[in-house]
Short mmCIF file of C-alpha atoms in Angstrom, two decimals:
data_model
loop_
_atom_site.label_atom_id
_atom_site.label_comp_id
_atom_site.label_asym_id
_atom_site.label_seq_id
_atom_site.Cartn_x
_atom_site.Cartn_y
_atom_site.Cartn_z
CA GLY A 212 -89.93 152.51 147.34
CA ALA A 213 -90.80 148.76 147.36
CA VAL A 214 -87.46 147.48 146.36
CA VAL A 215 -86.49 143.79 146.56
CA SER A 216 -82.85 142.63 146.24
CA GLN A 217 -81.40 139.19 145.65
CA HIS A 218 -77.97 137.96 146.37
CA PRO A 219 -76.00 136.57 144.62
CA SER A 220 -77.06 137.64 141.17
CA ARG A 221 -75.20 134.77 139.62
CA VAL A 222 -73.68 131.60 141.12
CA ILE A 223 -71.88 128.67 139.70
CA CYS A 224 -71.34 125.58 141.84
CA LYS A 225 -70.32 121.97 141.56
CA SER A 226 -72.82 119.09 141.65
CA GLY A 227 -73.56 117.95 145.14
CA THR A 228 -72.89 121.19 146.82
CA SER A 229 -75.56 123.48 148.45
CA VAL A 230 -76.27 127.06 147.46
CA LYS A 231 -78.08 129.73 149.47
CA ILE A 232 -79.93 132.55 147.80
CA GLU A 233 -81.00 135.59 149.78
CA CYS A 234 -84.05 137.73 149.13
CA ARG A 235 -84.42 141.02 151.00
CA SER A 236 -87.14 143.67 150.96
CA LEU A 237 -85.04 146.92 151.36
CA ASP A 238 -87.65 149.57 152.27
CA PHE A 239 -90.71 147.70 153.49
CA GLN A 240 -91.52 144.74 155.72
CA ALA A 241 -92.63 141.65 153.90
CA THR A 242 -94.79 139.24 155.84
CA THR A 243 -95.05 137.10 152.71
CA MET A 244 -92.38 136.27 150.21
CA PHE A 245 -92.59 134.07 147.18
CA TRP A 246 -89.96 131.93 145.27
CA TYR A 247 -90.31 131.30 141.57
CA ARG A 248 -88.19 129.36 139.15
CA GLN A 249 -87.93 130.37 135.50
CA PHE A 250 -86.58 128.32 132.67
CA PRO A 251 -85.27 130.01 129.51
CA LYS A 252 -88.12 131.60 127.44
CA LYS A 253 -90.64 130.27 129.85
CA SER A 254 -93.04 131.74 132.36
CA LEU A 255 -92.47 132.01 136.15
CA MET A 256 -93.32 128.85 138.11
CA LEU A 257 -94.26 129.44 141.74
CA MET A 258 -92.19 127.12 143.97
CA ALA A 259 -93.27 128.15 147.46
CA THR A 260 -94.84 130.83 149.57
CA SER A 261 -92.94 131.81 152.79
CA ASN A 262 -94.63 133.55 155.70
CA GLU A 263 -92.42 135.14 158.36
CA GLY A 264 -92.02 132.89 161.29
CA SER A 265 -93.79 129.88 159.89
CA LYS A 266 -93.09 127.01 157.59
CA ALA A 267 -93.15 127.59 153.85
CA THR A 268 -96.01 126.33 151.77
CA TYR A 269 -94.61 124.37 148.71
CA GLU A 270 -96.39 123.91 145.44
CA GLN A 271 -97.17 120.46 144.24
CA GLY A 272 -94.16 118.78 142.72
CA VAL A 273 -91.50 120.89 144.55
CA GLU A 274 -89.34 118.94 146.85
CA LYS A 275 -89.23 120.45 150.40
CA ASP A 276 -86.06 118.79 151.32
CA LYS A 277 -84.42 119.93 148.10
CA PHE A 278 -85.35 123.54 148.21
CA LEU A 279 -85.17 124.80 151.95
CA ILE A 280 -86.87 128.07 152.55
CA ASN A 281 -86.34 130.17 155.69
CA HIS A 282 -88.19 133.41 156.40
CA ALA A 283 -86.69 134.33 159.75
CA SER A 284 -87.36 138.13 159.62
CA LEU A 285 -89.72 140.55 158.05
CA THR A 286 -87.12 141.62 155.45
CA LEU A 287 -85.21 138.44 154.68
CA SER A 288 -86.09 135.05 153.12
CA THR A 289 -83.53 132.50 152.00
CA LEU A 290 -83.68 129.58 149.54
CA THR A 291 -81.19 126.87 149.86
CA VAL A 292 -80.74 124.46 147.05
CA THR A 293 -79.36 121.36 148.73
CA SER A 294 -77.17 118.75 146.92
CA ALA A 295 -77.53 120.70 143.77
CA HIS A 296 -77.51 118.88 140.42
CA PRO A 297 -77.28 120.24 136.80
CA GLU A 298 -81.12 119.87 136.42
CA ASP A 299 -81.41 122.47 139.19
CA SER A 300 -79.73 125.11 137.05
CA SER A 301 -82.21 127.79 136.45
CA PHE A 302 -83.18 131.44 137.11
CA TYR A 303 -84.60 131.84 140.61
CA ILE A 304 -86.69 134.92 141.42
CA CYS A 305 -88.17 136.03 144.69
CA SER A 306 -90.95 138.42 145.30
CA ALA A 307 -92.44 140.19 148.31
CA ARG A 308 -95.66 141.57 149.37
CA ASP A 309 -95.87 144.95 151.14
CA HIS A 310 -98.46 144.77 153.84
CA SER A 311 -98.08 148.42 155.04
CA GLY A 312 -100.99 149.54 152.95
CA ARG A 313 -98.89 151.65 150.55
CA SER A 314 -99.68 149.29 147.71
CA SER A 315 -102.40 147.01 146.55
CA TYR A 316 -103.06 144.03 148.85
CA ASN A 317 -102.07 141.64 146.15
CA GLU A 318 -99.21 143.47 144.48
CA GLN A 319 -95.93 141.68 144.51
CA PHE A 320 -92.53 143.28 144.04
CA PHE A 321 -89.93 141.14 142.40
CA GLY A 322 -86.25 140.79 142.92
CA PRO A 323 -83.74 140.96 140.02
CA GLY A 324 -83.29 137.13 140.07
CA THR A 325 -80.37 134.73 140.65
CA ARG A 326 -78.93 132.68 137.81
CA LEU A 327 -77.78 129.27 139.21
CA THR A 328 -75.57 127.05 137.15
CA VAL A 329 -74.55 123.65 138.47
CA LEU A 330 -71.70 121.95 136.78
CA GLN B 142 -103.95 123.57 133.89
CA GLN B 143 -102.99 127.08 132.71
CA GLN B 144 -105.07 129.42 134.76
CA VAL B 145 -104.25 132.43 132.54
CA LYS B 146 -103.85 131.92 128.80
CA GLN B 147 -101.76 134.50 126.94
CA SER B 148 -101.31 135.18 123.24
CA PRO B 149 -99.40 135.69 121.01
CA GLN B 150 -96.26 133.95 121.93
CA SER B 151 -94.22 136.45 120.00
CA LEU B 152 -94.85 139.71 118.35
CA ILE B 153 -92.83 141.98 116.02
CA VAL B 154 -93.97 145.57 115.32
CA GLN B 155 -92.38 148.57 113.71
CA LYS B 156 -91.48 151.58 115.90
CA GLY B 157 -94.57 153.60 116.47
CA GLY B 158 -96.91 150.68 116.06
CA ILE B 159 -99.35 149.51 118.76
CA PRO B 160 -98.70 145.95 119.81
CA ILE B 161 -101.62 144.26 121.56
CA ILE B 162 -101.25 141.29 123.86
CA ASN B 163 -104.30 139.30 125.00
CA CYS B 164 -105.03 137.20 128.01
CA ALA B 165 -107.99 135.13 129.05
CA TYR B 166 -108.95 133.50 132.31
CA GLU B 167 -111.62 131.16 133.70
CA ASN B 168 -111.55 131.80 137.43
CA THR B 169 -114.21 134.39 138.21
CA ALA B 170 -112.64 134.85 141.68
CA PHE B 171 -109.76 136.72 140.11
CA ASP B 172 -109.93 140.33 141.19
CA TYR B 173 -106.42 141.68 140.26
CA PHE B 174 -104.87 141.62 136.78
CA PRO B 175 -101.23 142.96 136.54
CA TRP B 176 -98.99 143.18 133.59
CA TYR B 177 -95.24 142.61 133.99
CA GLN B 178 -92.38 143.52 131.74
CA GLN B 179 -89.20 141.48 131.93
CA PHE B 180 -85.81 142.13 130.22
CA PRO B 181 -83.39 139.21 129.74
CA GLY B 182 -81.62 138.23 132.92
CA LYS B 183 -83.76 140.53 135.04
CA GLY B 184 -86.74 140.04 137.29
CA PRO B 185 -90.27 141.11 136.15
CA ALA B 186 -91.32 144.72 136.82
CA LEU B 187 -94.89 145.71 137.30
CA LEU B 188 -96.13 147.83 134.41
CA ILE B 189 -99.82 148.45 135.17
CA ALA B 190 -102.57 146.56 136.86
CA ILE B 191 -106.36 146.74 136.76
CA ARG B 192 -109.31 145.42 138.94
CA PRO B 193 -112.66 144.14 137.46
CA ASP B 194 -114.60 147.35 138.37
CA VAL B 195 -113.10 149.27 135.50
CA SER B 196 -113.03 148.54 131.82
CA GLU B 197 -109.84 150.46 131.01
CA LYS B 198 -106.73 151.90 132.67
CA LYS B 199 -104.09 153.97 131.15
CA GLU B 200 -100.62 154.73 132.48
CA GLY B 201 -98.36 156.60 130.05
CA ARG B 202 -98.15 154.63 126.85
CA PHE B 203 -99.59 151.46 128.42
CA THR B 204 -103.33 150.73 128.45
CA ILE B 205 -105.11 147.75 129.86
CA SER B 206 -108.53 146.96 128.39
CA PHE B 207 -110.68 144.68 130.57
CA ASN B 208 -113.84 142.71 129.49
CA LYS B 209 -115.33 141.10 132.55
CA SER B 210 -118.14 139.21 130.68
CA ALA B 211 -115.60 137.71 128.28
CA LYS B 212 -113.11 137.17 131.04
CA GLN B 213 -110.39 138.72 128.94
CA PHE B 214 -107.97 141.53 129.29
CA SER B 215 -105.34 143.02 126.99
CA LEU B 216 -102.29 145.28 126.96
CA HIS B 217 -101.83 147.96 124.37
CA ILE B 218 -98.54 149.84 124.06
CA MET B 219 -98.98 153.12 122.25
CA ASP B 220 -96.15 154.56 120.09
CA SER B 221 -93.98 151.55 120.81
CA GLN B 222 -90.17 152.07 120.90
CA PRO B 223 -87.24 149.76 120.47
CA GLY B 224 -86.70 150.08 124.31
CA ASP B 225 -90.07 148.38 124.82
CA SER B 226 -88.60 145.14 123.36
CA ALA B 227 -89.01 142.70 126.24
CA THR B 228 -91.17 139.81 127.37
CA TYR B 229 -94.54 140.72 128.74
CA PHE B 230 -96.48 138.60 131.23
CA CYS B 231 -100.10 138.94 132.25
CA ALA B 232 -101.20 137.65 135.55
CA ALA B 233 -104.16 137.20 137.80
CA SER B 234 -104.84 136.64 141.51
CA SER B 235 -107.67 136.67 143.91
CA ARG B 236 -107.91 137.80 147.57
CA GLY B 237 -109.35 134.51 148.54
CA GLY B 238 -106.62 132.42 146.86
CA ALA B 239 -103.76 133.28 149.12
CA ASN B 240 -103.14 136.15 146.65
CA ASN B 241 -100.88 133.90 144.54
CA LEU B 242 -100.19 135.23 141.18
CA PHE B 243 -101.03 133.05 138.25
CA PHE B 244 -98.95 134.01 135.26
CA GLY B 245 -99.54 133.78 131.52
CA THR B 246 -96.97 132.11 129.35
CA GLY B 247 -95.41 135.38 128.24
CA THR B 248 -95.16 137.34 124.91
CA ARG B 249 -91.81 138.27 123.44
CA LEU B 250 -92.14 141.67 121.93
CA THR B 251 -89.60 143.03 119.38
CA VAL B 252 -89.95 146.60 118.23
CA ILE B 253 -88.04 147.25 115.05
CA PRO B 254 -86.48 150.78 114.71
#
């Protein structure tokens, strides 16, 4: 149980295009989902917290217009990187919290990540 | 400011050895301390987690030791295997802090056969 998927696992795009990454909780409902960015050999950096049906809360320094987050249902959150540039190339990871009571209230389940390369 | 400090940055042990990874925190409101294992190109996977009301927790070959007064916690891997070679992250969160996870900087463990 508590499986989180991401799609695509890997994407290569041209500079200036937009890329959408999907994060799905497969066997539980996730009121809250998180988006992280990870550079090579570095730790996870929280970008934003998304709550179903409301606007995402972005961390300081993360551009809201650059990284659009939508959490339209209890099992799906999307991250759209708009007008992507080479510096946006990174490993993007989502996580979700299971509020059903099966797991600890602050336990997060992570997706497998999406490798974005902007040429 | 790094909320959770982790050391060492990298660690090499022989098969069967017991690598120890240490983390320290300052925020006394933290009440949940998980450890994650990450393989290259994969997302982090929860290994084991502890709360401040216990000083030790064991799950299989993995043990967390927790020292509330020192605000430190550590991960011990018993009888380490080459398959344990991965990056390990400690983290902390608090119920009152939107439950956001604050991650350590990671430890790259290599277990030599």
